[in-house]
Every structure is written in C-alpha cells, then in structure tokens.
Amino acid sequence: MGTTGSVEAPLSGEGRPPGRYDAFQQGCPSRRLIETLGDKWASLVIVALGLRGPLRYSELAAQIAGVSQKMLTQTVRGLERDGLLTRTVTPSVPVRVDYELTPLGRSLLEVLAHLKEWAEEHMAEIETARAAHDAAR
Amino acid sequence: MGTTGSVEAPLSGEGRPPGRYDAFQQGCPSRRLIETLGDKWASLVIVALGLRGPLRYSELAAQIAGVSQKMLTQTVRGLERDGLLTRTVTPSVPVRVDYELTPLGRSLLEVLAHLKEWAEEHMAEIETARAAHDAAR
DNA sequence: CCGAATCCCGAATGATACTG
DNA sequence: CAGTATCATTCGGGATTCGG
C-alpha cells in the first residue's frame, strides 16, 4: 500500500459535504477502497480466509501462489489496520499466528464473491477480445 | 497493469479443469481481473463512463481528479484491449476521441456499483478501525 | 488545440539471509 | 514458525516533448 509519504493532501477546502462520497475526488475514502483492493494480494487474502476459515501465516502463504513473505506480511498488516481481519498470536513453543476475517471483512467478502462470479462468467470474453485485439495489430 | 514482461508462465501442466477458475493459481485468468481492477484508474474510468455516458479523452481526464495523461492513456488502452470499452477516433481538425463502454464493460459496471455501495456503507468503519489501530501503537 | 510517446526518478516489489 | 533486514530490480507515474 502506498502509505509512506503520499499524502494526497486535499488541503484547501475540506469542503466535501458529509455523507456524500465521490470517488472522483482525490481525498475521498471510497477511493481508498479501490486502492486497498488495488493491492493484488489483499483480495486474495480475504477470499482465502473467507473460503477456508481462519488460517495460519504459513497456510495463507501456501494458498496464495506467488506471494513473497514480505508482501504477505505487508498486506496482512494493512488489512488488520483496516479492521478487515484479526491477527492472533499464540506464544507457544513455535509461535503460532492465526488470521481471521472480522465481520467487516466478511461483508467485503460478499462483494468480492460477486466479482469472482463475474470473472468466471466473463473472463472468456475478455480473453477473446484480447486475442482479437492483439491479432488485429 | 504489469503487463510488460511478467509472463507468469504456468506452462507444465495446463492442467486446470475447464470452467473451473482458481484465482489462487498464478496463471488463472480470474487473477487477471483482480490485476485489472488493481489499476487504481481502471475502475474509475469505467464508473465515469458508466455514469456519464460516452466521454472524450479530455472530459474523462477532467472527471478523474489526479490522473496524469500518461496513466489515463495507458489505462484506457488496456480496457480497450480487454473489450471493456471502445475507442473511436474522429479525425476532425482537432482530433476527437470518444470512449464508450461496451456491453461487457457495462456488466462489469454493475459489479463495481456493488463495490461503491459497500464503500459508502462501510468506509467509515474502516476509518474508525484505522484510527483506533494507529492510536493504540 | 488534443492526444500520444519519451525520459527520468522515487517507490513498490521480490529474492535471499538472518533472528526471536 | 513467523516474521524482519537488506539489497537488486522493476515499475508506476509525473513532467516534458512530439505529432497531426
């Protein structure tokens, strides 16, 4: 997540009417969601936890092909920060850390499920379009 | 869009059962959708076109605060390639380029609408969680 | 004048090695 | 087991320039 310094300060007016969200405005929280999901891994983590229930770090890593430890940790921390999942540390002999969706996270999962549905239904069309487009050039 | 060289070749087996998409697999098309939407701007372009109908390049740019010409062009090309929108060039004196959603694009729009709804309903919770988390550390 | 391509830099990402 | 630290590399993205 591009947290570091990118403030995107709205400054000047703060004049957004409350309750009225407009993702086209830079400072808008709803654009933040887009950025969260923009994280390639975030959605996958949520879906993984949603489908298979609580998971340990290594299980999560195993589920999601191609993610590096660094990215997984980073993603998970971001999601925890946003209250989408909980991180539970059990200080046993080998430490054990479990991740689980919060109710908020589960509600987001439903939306992602729609996305997944759409994908399964339409990805073929996209592939066709892409192939056609690539062939035509 | 990390299109360039990142092949992520699945190769070996191609052994994915047809009709069965698993976004956890690297080569899976459904992960591609996530990456497409991962493009911060892609969703905004689609929503903009969905809400305000066909738009010219400059109108699009005006709608979406904070996007650079480069990113807009790049995003739009990607979406065109995926068959989500059409790009129509009218070679008038000052060139005119119109963008419009395809049926496929409009169907995706519906899914994005759910996302937007969710955002408007729950972003406040995320902000609260975030504030609490940040305060606690 | 509108839209696209180039250059360049900082940030994000990923592989590897190390620690509690 | 579950991370953290470091380094090398790629990539996003803004300013600028080109084309028509």
mmCIF file of C-alpha atoms (C1' of nucleotides) in Angstrom:
data_model
loop_
_atom_site.group_PDB
_atom_site.id
_atom_site.type_symbol
_atom_site.label_atom_id
_atom_site.label_comp_id
_atom_site.label_asym_id
_atom_site.label_seq_id
_atom_site.Cartn_x
_atom_site.Cartn_y
_atom_site.Cartn_z
ATOM 1 C CA MET A 1 0.000 0.000 0.000
ATOM 2 C CA GLY A 2 1.372 3.335 -0.886
ATOM 3 C CA THR A 3 1.219 4.595 2.617
ATOM 4 C CA THR A 4 4.569 6.117 3.140
ATOM 5 C CA GLY A 5 4.547 9.697 2.208
ATOM 6 C CA SER A 6 1.879 10.014 -0.420
ATOM 7 C CA VAL A 7 -0.355 12.306 1.465
ATOM 8 C CA GLU A 8 -2.563 13.403 -1.375
ATOM 9 C CA ALA A 9 -3.455 16.346 0.774
ATOM 10 C CA PRO A 10 -6.832 17.759 -0.092
ATOM 11 C CA LEU A 11 -5.927 20.854 1.852
ATOM 12 C CA SER A 12 -7.649 23.979 0.803
ATOM 13 C CA GLY A 13 -11.287 23.373 1.322
ATOM 14 C CA GLU A 14 -12.013 20.124 3.171
ATOM 15 C CA GLY A 15 -15.337 21.195 1.683
ATOM 16 C CA ARG A 16 -16.788 17.807 0.928
ATOM 17 C CA PRO A 17 -20.381 17.566 2.046
ATOM 18 C CA PRO A 18 -20.603 14.881 4.689
ATOM 19 C CA GLY A 19 -22.224 11.634 3.702
ATOM 20 C CA ARG A 20 -21.648 12.361 0.086
ATOM 21 C CA TYR A 21 -18.834 10.248 -1.253
ATOM 22 C CA ASP A 22 -17.363 10.857 -4.641
ATOM 23 C CA ALA A 23 -14.619 8.535 -5.680
ATOM 24 C CA PHE A 24 -13.546 11.026 -8.287
ATOM 25 C CA GLN A 25 -12.301 13.344 -5.614
ATOM 26 C CA GLN A 26 -8.767 12.605 -4.581
ATOM 27 C CA GLY A 27 -9.264 12.701 -0.852
ATOM 28 C CA CYS A 28 -12.336 10.544 -0.884
ATOM 29 C CA PRO A 29 -12.388 7.492 1.371
ATOM 30 C CA SER A 30 -14.142 5.471 -1.254
ATOM 31 C CA ARG A 31 -11.145 5.827 -3.461
ATOM 32 C CA ARG A 32 -9.234 4.311 -0.622
ATOM 33 C CA LEU A 33 -11.124 1.085 -1.025
ATOM 34 C CA ILE A 34 -10.093 0.946 -4.615
ATOM 35 C CA GLU A 35 -6.528 1.334 -3.539
ATOM 36 C CA THR A 36 -6.891 -1.360 -0.942
ATOM 37 C CA LEU A 37 -8.271 -3.800 -3.447
ATOM 38 C CA GLY A 38 -5.738 -2.458 -5.835
ATOM 39 C CA ASP A 39 -3.313 -4.393 -3.791
ATOM 40 C CA LYS A 40 -3.169 -7.504 -5.862
ATOM 41 C CA TRP A 41 -2.802 -9.650 -2.764
ATOM 42 C CA ALA A 42 -5.365 -8.097 -0.479
ATOM 43 C CA SER A 43 -8.331 -9.545 -2.311
ATOM 44 C CA LEU A 44 -6.721 -12.932 -2.461
ATOM 45 C CA VAL A 45 -6.055 -12.939 1.257
ATOM 46 C CA ILE A 46 -9.629 -12.027 2.006
ATOM 47 C CA VAL A 47 -11.032 -14.647 -0.306
ATOM 48 C CA ALA A 48 -8.680 -17.265 1.068
ATOM 49 C CA LEU A 49 -9.699 -16.542 4.631
ATOM 50 C CA GLY A 50 -13.311 -16.415 3.624
ATOM 51 C CA LEU A 51 -13.264 -19.771 1.919
ATOM 52 C CA ARG A 52 -11.099 -21.717 4.267
ATOM 53 C CA GLY A 53 -11.800 -20.046 7.572
ATOM 54 C CA PRO A 54 -9.025 -18.951 9.892
ATOM 55 C CA LEU A 55 -5.561 -19.660 8.630
ATOM 56 C CA ARG A 56 -2.056 -19.507 9.949
ATOM 57 C CA TYR A 57 0.580 -17.480 8.270
ATOM 58 C CA SER A 58 2.170 -20.389 6.505
ATOM 59 C CA GLU A 59 -1.167 -21.780 5.395
ATOM 60 C CA LEU A 60 -2.035 -18.445 3.934
ATOM 61 C CA ALA A 61 1.263 -18.333 2.149
ATOM 62 C CA ALA A 62 0.654 -21.779 0.751
ATOM 63 C CA GLN A 63 -2.795 -20.845 -0.522
ATOM 64 C CA ILE A 64 -1.659 -17.856 -2.453
ATOM 65 C CA ALA A 65 0.741 -18.859 -5.136
ATOM 66 C CA GLY A 66 3.499 -16.452 -5.909
ATOM 67 C CA VAL A 67 3.357 -14.153 -2.935
ATOM 68 C CA SER A 68 6.545 -13.324 -1.106
ATOM 69 C CA GLN A 69 6.757 -13.251 2.669
ATOM 70 C CA LYS A 70 7.336 -9.581 2.619
ATOM 71 C CA MET A 71 4.254 -8.824 0.576
ATOM 72 C CA LEU A 72 2.094 -11.195 2.540
ATOM 73 C CA THR A 73 3.105 -9.642 5.821
ATOM 74 C CA GLN A 74 2.643 -6.170 4.468
ATOM 75 C CA THR A 75 -0.770 -6.964 3.043
ATOM 76 C CA VAL A 76 -1.971 -8.673 6.154
ATOM 77 C CA ARG A 77 -0.862 -5.801 8.312
ATOM 78 C CA GLY A 78 -2.717 -3.366 6.149
ATOM 79 C CA LEU A 79 -5.874 -5.395 6.332
ATOM 80 C CA GLU A 80 -5.550 -5.695 10.082
ATOM 81 C CA ARG A 81 -5.147 -1.972 10.319
ATOM 82 C CA ASP A 82 -8.334 -1.512 8.332
ATOM 83 C CA GLY A 83 -10.195 -3.818 10.661
ATOM 84 C CA LEU A 84 -10.856 -6.405 7.983
ATOM 85 C CA LEU A 85 -9.106 -9.213 9.760
ATOM 86 C CA THR A 86 -7.681 -10.062 13.135
ATOM 87 C CA ARG A 87 -4.222 -11.267 13.901
ATOM 88 C CA THR A 88 -3.907 -13.589 16.882
ATOM 89 C CA VAL A 89 -0.540 -14.538 18.249
ATOM 90 C CA THR A 90 -0.263 -17.669 20.360
ATOM 91 C CA PRO A 91 3.105 -17.707 22.080
ATOM 92 C CA SER A 92 3.540 -21.438 22.047
ATOM 93 C CA VAL A 93 6.892 -23.070 21.510
ATOM 94 C CA PRO A 94 6.881 -22.495 17.836
ATOM 95 C CA VAL A 95 4.941 -19.297 17.661
ATOM 96 C CA ARG A 96 1.561 -19.530 16.081
ATOM 97 C CA VAL A 97 -0.253 -16.714 14.371
ATOM 98 C CA ASP A 98 -3.787 -17.024 13.131
ATOM 99 C CA TYR A 99 -5.608 -14.725 10.826
ATOM 100 C CA GLU A 100 -9.354 -14.482 10.659
ATOM 101 C CA LEU A 101 -11.841 -12.239 8.954
ATOM 102 C CA THR A 102 -13.795 -9.806 11.046
ATOM 103 C CA PRO A 103 -17.488 -9.264 10.348
ATOM 104 C CA LEU A 104 -16.456 -6.271 8.320
ATOM 105 C CA GLY A 105 -14.080 -8.420 6.364
ATOM 106 C CA ARG A 106 -16.765 -10.987 5.748
ATOM 107 C CA SER A 107 -19.105 -8.366 4.424
ATOM 108 C CA LEU A 108 -16.445 -7.314 1.983
ATOM 109 C CA LEU A 109 -16.010 -10.920 1.044
ATOM 110 C CA GLU A 110 -19.531 -10.992 -0.312
ATOM 111 C CA VAL A 111 -18.783 -8.180 -2.656
ATOM 112 C CA LEU A 112 -15.653 -9.907 -3.778
ATOM 113 C CA ALA A 113 -17.699 -13.011 -4.395
ATOM 114 C CA HIS A 114 -19.719 -11.068 -6.946
ATOM 115 C CA LEU A 115 -16.517 -10.060 -8.569
ATOM 116 C CA LYS A 116 -15.387 -13.637 -8.677
ATOM 117 C CA GLU A 117 -18.700 -14.674 -10.182
ATOM 118 C CA TRP A 118 -18.416 -12.024 -12.808
ATOM 119 C CA ALA A 119 -14.915 -13.128 -13.558
ATOM 120 C CA GLU A 120 -15.874 -16.734 -14.012
ATOM 121 C CA GLU A 121 -18.698 -15.732 -16.253
ATOM 122 C CA HIS A 122 -16.953 -13.204 -18.418
ATOM 123 C CA MET A 123 -13.254 -13.833 -18.410
ATOM 124 C CA ALA A 124 -13.582 -15.875 -21.538
ATOM 125 C CA GLU A 125 -14.997 -12.857 -23.347
ATOM 126 C CA ILE A 126 -12.135 -10.761 -22.180
ATOM 127 C CA GLU A 127 -9.656 -13.295 -23.389
ATOM 128 C CA THR A 128 -11.370 -13.415 -26.738
ATOM 129 C CA ALA A 129 -11.410 -9.645 -27.011
ATOM 130 C CA ARG A 130 -7.799 -9.508 -26.075
ATOM 131 C CA ALA A 131 -6.788 -12.107 -28.584
ATOM 132 C CA ALA A 132 -8.746 -10.355 -31.307
ATOM 133 C CA HIS A 133 -7.238 -7.032 -30.431
ATOM 134 C CA ASP A 134 -3.741 -8.411 -30.368
ATOM 135 C CA ALA A 135 -4.240 -10.184 -33.642
ATOM 136 C CA ALA A 136 -5.528 -7.066 -35.353
ATOM 137 C CA ARG A 137 -2.462 -5.034 -34.719
ATOM 138 C CA MET B 1 -1.038 -3.074 -15.307
ATOM 139 C CA GLY B 2 2.018 -5.175 -15.015
ATOM 140 C CA THR B 3 1.693 -6.434 -18.493
ATOM 141 C CA THR B 4 5.085 -5.986 -19.984
ATOM 142 C CA GLY B 5 7.173 -8.994 -19.444
ATOM 143 C CA SER B 6 5.704 -10.656 -16.419
ATOM 144 C CA VAL B 7 4.755 -13.838 -18.089
ATOM 145 C CA GLU B 8 3.970 -15.853 -15.004
ATOM 146 C CA ALA B 9 4.073 -18.862 -17.242
ATOM 147 C CA PRO B 10 2.133 -21.739 -15.819
ATOM 148 C CA LEU B 11 3.441 -23.990 -18.543
ATOM 149 C CA SER B 12 3.993 -27.500 -17.373
ATOM 150 C CA GLY B 13 0.545 -28.875 -16.903
ATOM 151 C CA GLU B 14 -2.096 -26.514 -18.271
ATOM 152 C CA GLY B 15 -3.998 -28.918 -16.101
ATOM 153 C CA ARG B 16 -6.700 -26.545 -14.972
ATOM 154 C CA PRO B 17 -10.099 -28.150 -15.352
ATOM 155 C CA PRO B 18 -12.087 -26.079 -17.812
ATOM 156 C CA GLY B 19 -14.716 -23.839 -16.379
ATOM 157 C CA ARG B 20 -13.071 -24.074 -13.022
ATOM 158 C CA TYR B 21 -11.249 -20.886 -12.215
ATOM 159 C CA ASP B 22 -8.999 -20.593 -9.242
ATOM 160 C CA ALA B 23 -7.607 -17.182 -8.597
ATOM 161 C CA PHE B 24 -5.045 -18.655 -6.280
ATOM 162 C CA GLN B 25 -3.269 -20.159 -9.214
ATOM 163 C CA GLN B 26 -0.799 -17.803 -10.780
ATOM 164 C CA GLY B 27 -1.803 -18.270 -14.352
ATOM 165 C CA CYS B 28 -5.504 -18.035 -13.738
ATOM 166 C CA PRO B 29 -7.483 -15.563 -15.788
ATOM 167 C CA SER B 30 -9.555 -14.609 -12.833
ATOM 168 C CA ARG B 31 -6.497 -13.267 -11.164
ATOM 169 C CA ARG B 32 -6.153 -11.116 -14.207
ATOM 170 C CA LEU B 33 -9.362 -9.347 -13.368
ATOM 171 C CA ILE B 34 -8.004 -8.543 -9.968
ATOM 172 C CA GLU B 35 -4.988 -7.043 -11.597
ATOM 173 C CA THR B 36 -7.095 -5.064 -13.986
ATOM 174 C CA LEU B 37 -9.114 -3.587 -11.196
ATOM 175 C CA GLY B 38 -5.921 -3.284 -9.310
ATOM 176 C CA ASP B 39 -5.223 -0.483 -11.633
ATOM 177 C CA LYS B 40 -6.361 2.342 -9.491
ATOM 178 C CA TRP B 41 -7.641 4.212 -12.515
ATOM 179 C CA ALA B 42 -9.359 1.443 -14.416
ATOM 180 C CA SER B 43 -12.312 1.262 -12.077
ATOM 181 C CA LEU B 44 -12.668 4.997 -12.053
ATOM 182 C CA VAL B 45 -12.681 5.140 -15.830
ATOM 183 C CA ILE B 46 -15.367 2.510 -16.031
ATOM 184 C CA VAL B 47 -17.505 4.173 -13.424
ATOM 185 C CA ALA B 48 -17.063 7.545 -15.071
ATOM 186 C CA LEU B 49 -18.125 6.215 -18.450
ATOM 187 C CA GLY B 50 -20.958 4.334 -16.874
ATOM 188 C CA LEU B 51 -22.355 7.331 -15.095
ATOM 189 C CA ARG B 52 -21.904 9.984 -17.704
ATOM 190 C CA GLY B 53 -22.143 8.020 -20.895
ATOM 191 C CA PRO B 54 -19.605 8.356 -23.677
ATOM 192 C CA LEU B 55 -16.833 10.803 -22.952
ATOM 193 C CA ARG B 56 -13.984 12.383 -24.786
ATOM 194 C CA TYR B 57 -10.456 11.998 -23.625
ATOM 195 C CA SER B 58 -10.299 15.402 -22.054
ATOM 196 C CA GLU B 59 -13.665 15.019 -20.385
ATOM 197 C CA LEU B 60 -12.519 11.782 -18.902
ATOM 198 C CA ALA B 61 -9.392 13.443 -17.657
ATOM 199 C CA ALA B 62 -11.449 16.197 -16.095
ATOM 200 C CA GLN B 63 -13.700 13.720 -14.317
ATOM 201 C CA ILE B 64 -10.947 11.829 -12.663
ATOM 202 C CA ALA B 65 -9.021 14.047 -10.354
ATOM 203 C CA GLY B 66 -5.335 13.396 -10.128
ATOM 204 C CA VAL B 67 -4.794 11.209 -13.140
ATOM 205 C CA SER B 68 -1.956 12.020 -15.495
ATOM 206 C CA GLN B 69 -2.342 11.893 -19.242
ATOM 207 C CA LYS B 70 0.047 9.043 -19.419
ATOM 208 C CA MET B 71 -1.804 6.900 -16.952
ATOM 209 C CA LEU B 72 -5.135 7.716 -18.486
ATOM 210 C CA THR B 73 -3.984 6.735 -21.933
ATOM 211 C CA GLN B 74 -2.390 3.605 -20.637
ATOM 212 C CA THR B 75 -5.443 2.615 -18.649
ATOM 213 C CA VAL B 76 -7.820 3.273 -21.487
ATOM 214 C CA ARG B 77 -5.738 1.233 -23.868
ATOM 215 C CA GLY B 78 -5.754 -1.664 -21.511
ATOM 216 C CA LEU B 79 -9.509 -1.534 -21.133
ATOM 217 C CA GLU B 80 -9.955 -1.299 -24.858
ATOM 218 C CA ARG B 81 -7.783 -4.322 -25.284
ATOM 219 C CA ASP B 82 -9.931 -6.219 -22.849
ATOM 220 C CA GLY B 83 -13.043 -5.288 -24.764
ATOM 221 C CA LEU B 84 -14.487 -3.268 -21.925
ATOM 222 C CA LEU B 85 -14.699 -0.040 -23.855
ATOM 223 C CA THR B 86 -14.445 1.222 -27.404
ATOM 224 C CA ARG B 87 -12.194 3.959 -28.613
ATOM 225 C CA THR B 88 -13.462 5.996 -31.516
ATOM 226 C CA VAL B 89 -11.212 8.438 -33.278
ATOM 227 C CA THR B 90 -12.801 11.197 -35.297
ATOM 228 C CA PRO B 91 -10.152 12.817 -37.453
ATOM 229 C CA SER B 92 -11.602 16.281 -37.324
ATOM 230 C CA VAL B 93 -9.428 19.360 -37.213
ATOM 231 C CA PRO B 94 -8.650 18.995 -33.581
ATOM 232 C CA VAL B 95 -8.728 15.270 -33.245
ATOM 233 C CA ARG B 96 -11.574 13.886 -31.271
ATOM 234 C CA VAL B 97 -11.501 10.631 -29.393
ATOM 235 C CA ASP B 98 -14.549 9.209 -27.725
ATOM 236 C CA TYR B 99 -14.667 6.388 -25.254
ATOM 237 C CA GLU B 100 -17.710 4.320 -24.528
ATOM 238 C CA LEU B 101 -18.441 1.208 -22.538
ATOM 239 C CA THR B 102 -19.185 -1.993 -24.366
ATOM 240 C CA PRO B 103 -21.932 -4.282 -23.084
ATOM 241 C CA LEU B 104 -19.235 -6.247 -21.351
ATOM 242 C CA GLY B 105 -17.979 -3.076 -19.733
ATOM 243 C CA ARG B 106 -21.457 -2.186 -18.600
ATOM 244 C CA SER B 107 -21.896 -5.550 -16.979
ATOM 245 C CA LEU B 108 -18.719 -5.013 -15.052
ATOM 246 C CA LEU B 109 -20.017 -1.641 -14.067
ATOM 247 C CA GLU B 110 -22.779 -3.299 -12.122
ATOM 248 C CA VAL B 111 -20.323 -5.211 -10.065
ATOM 249 C CA LEU B 112 -18.363 -2.075 -9.413
ATOM 250 C CA ALA B 113 -21.551 -0.423 -8.293
ATOM 251 C CA HIS B 114 -21.783 -3.003 -5.531
ATOM 252 C CA LEU B 115 -18.272 -2.151 -4.565
ATOM 253 C CA LYS B 116 -19.123 1.504 -4.452
ATOM 254 C CA GLU B 117 -22.157 0.780 -2.331
ATOM 255 C CA TRP B 118 -20.109 -1.221 0.066
ATOM 256 C CA ALA B 119 -17.573 1.540 0.259
ATOM 257 C CA GLU B 120 -20.137 4.170 1.024
ATOM 258 C CA GLU B 121 -21.637 1.994 3.674
ATOM 259 C CA HIS B 122 -18.516 0.754 5.382
ATOM 260 C CA MET B 123 -15.673 3.128 4.782
ATOM 261 C CA ALA B 124 -16.464 4.919 7.990
ATOM 262 C CA GLU B 125 -15.857 1.709 9.897
ATOM 263 C CA ILE B 126 -12.552 1.274 8.203
ATOM 264 C CA GLU B 127 -11.538 4.748 9.103
ATOM 265 C CA THR B 128 -12.529 4.162 12.694
ATOM 266 C CA ALA B 129 -10.623 0.902 12.835
ATOM 267 C CA ARG B 130 -7.643 2.555 11.327
ATOM 268 C CA ALA B 131 -7.687 5.423 13.742
ATOM 269 C CA ALA B 132 -8.032 3.060 16.681
ATOM 270 C CA HIS B 133 -5.216 0.911 15.431
ATOM 271 C CA ASP B 134 -2.959 3.860 14.857
ATOM 272 C CA ALA B 135 -3.735 5.285 18.262
ATOM 273 C CA ALA B 136 -3.014 2.014 20.019
ATOM 274 C CA ARG B 137 0.516 1.738 18.803
ATOM 275 C "C1'" DC C 1 -5.539 22.798 -29.693
ATOM 276 C "C1'" DC C 2 -5.984 17.448 -28.428
ATOM 277 C "C1'" DG C 3 -3.997 13.285 -27.639
ATOM 278 C "C1'" DA C 4 0.191 10.216 -27.610
ATOM 279 C "C1'" DA C 5 5.029 8.953 -26.823
ATOM 280 C "C1'" DT C 6 9.678 9.650 -24.273
ATOM 281 C "C1'" DC C 7 12.652 10.473 -20.328
ATOM 282 C "C1'" DC C 8 13.631 10.052 -15.688
ATOM 283 C "C1'" DC C 9 13.115 9.326 -10.714
ATOM 284 C "C1'" DG C 10 11.215 7.553 -6.482
ATOM 285 C "C1'" DA C 11 8.504 3.915 -4.730
ATOM 286 C "C1'" DA C 12 6.968 -0.632 -4.621
ATOM 287 C "C1'" DT C 13 8.234 -5.462 -5.173
ATOM 288 C "C1'" DG C 14 10.646 -9.666 -4.782
ATOM 289 C "C1'" DA C 15 14.700 -12.985 -3.595
ATOM 290 C "C1'" DT C 16 17.628 -14.074 -0.029
ATOM 291 C "C1'" DA C 17 19.601 -14.289 4.512
ATOM 292 C "C1'" DC C 18 19.008 -13.653 9.365
ATOM 293 C "C1'" DT C 19 16.545 -13.505 14.121
ATOM 294 C "C1'" DG C 20 13.223 -14.257 18.329
ATOM 295 C "C1'" DC D 1 7.125 -20.871 12.670
ATOM 296 C "C1'" DA D 2 6.648 -16.279 11.714
ATOM 297 C "C1'" DG D 3 8.409 -12.810 10.589
ATOM 298 C "C1'" DT D 4 12.404 -8.687 9.865
ATOM 299 C "C1'" DA D 5 16.502 -6.678 7.228
ATOM 300 C "C1'" DT D 6 18.890 -5.828 3.293
ATOM 301 C "C1'" DC D 7 19.766 -5.493 -1.489
ATOM 302 C "C1'" DA D 8 18.787 -5.561 -6.550
ATOM 303 C "C1'" DT D 9 15.355 -4.719 -9.757
ATOM 304 C "C1'" DT D 10 11.235 -3.455 -11.858
ATOM 305 C "C1'" DC D 11 7.518 -0.477 -12.369
ATOM 306 C "C1'" DG D 12 4.313 3.306 -11.741
ATOM 307 C "C1'" DG D 13 3.715 7.915 -12.679
ATOM 308 C "C1'" DG D 14 4.757 12.976 -13.435
ATOM 309 C "C1'" DA D 15 6.899 16.475 -16.423
ATOM 310 C "C1'" DT D 16 8.020 17.267 -20.837
ATOM 311 C "C1'" DT D 17 8.092 16.892 -25.769
ATOM 312 C "C1'" DC D 18 6.219 15.336 -30.199
ATOM 313 C "C1'" DG D 19 2.607 14.683 -33.817
ATOM 314 C "C1'" DG D 20 -1.321 15.985 -36.516
#
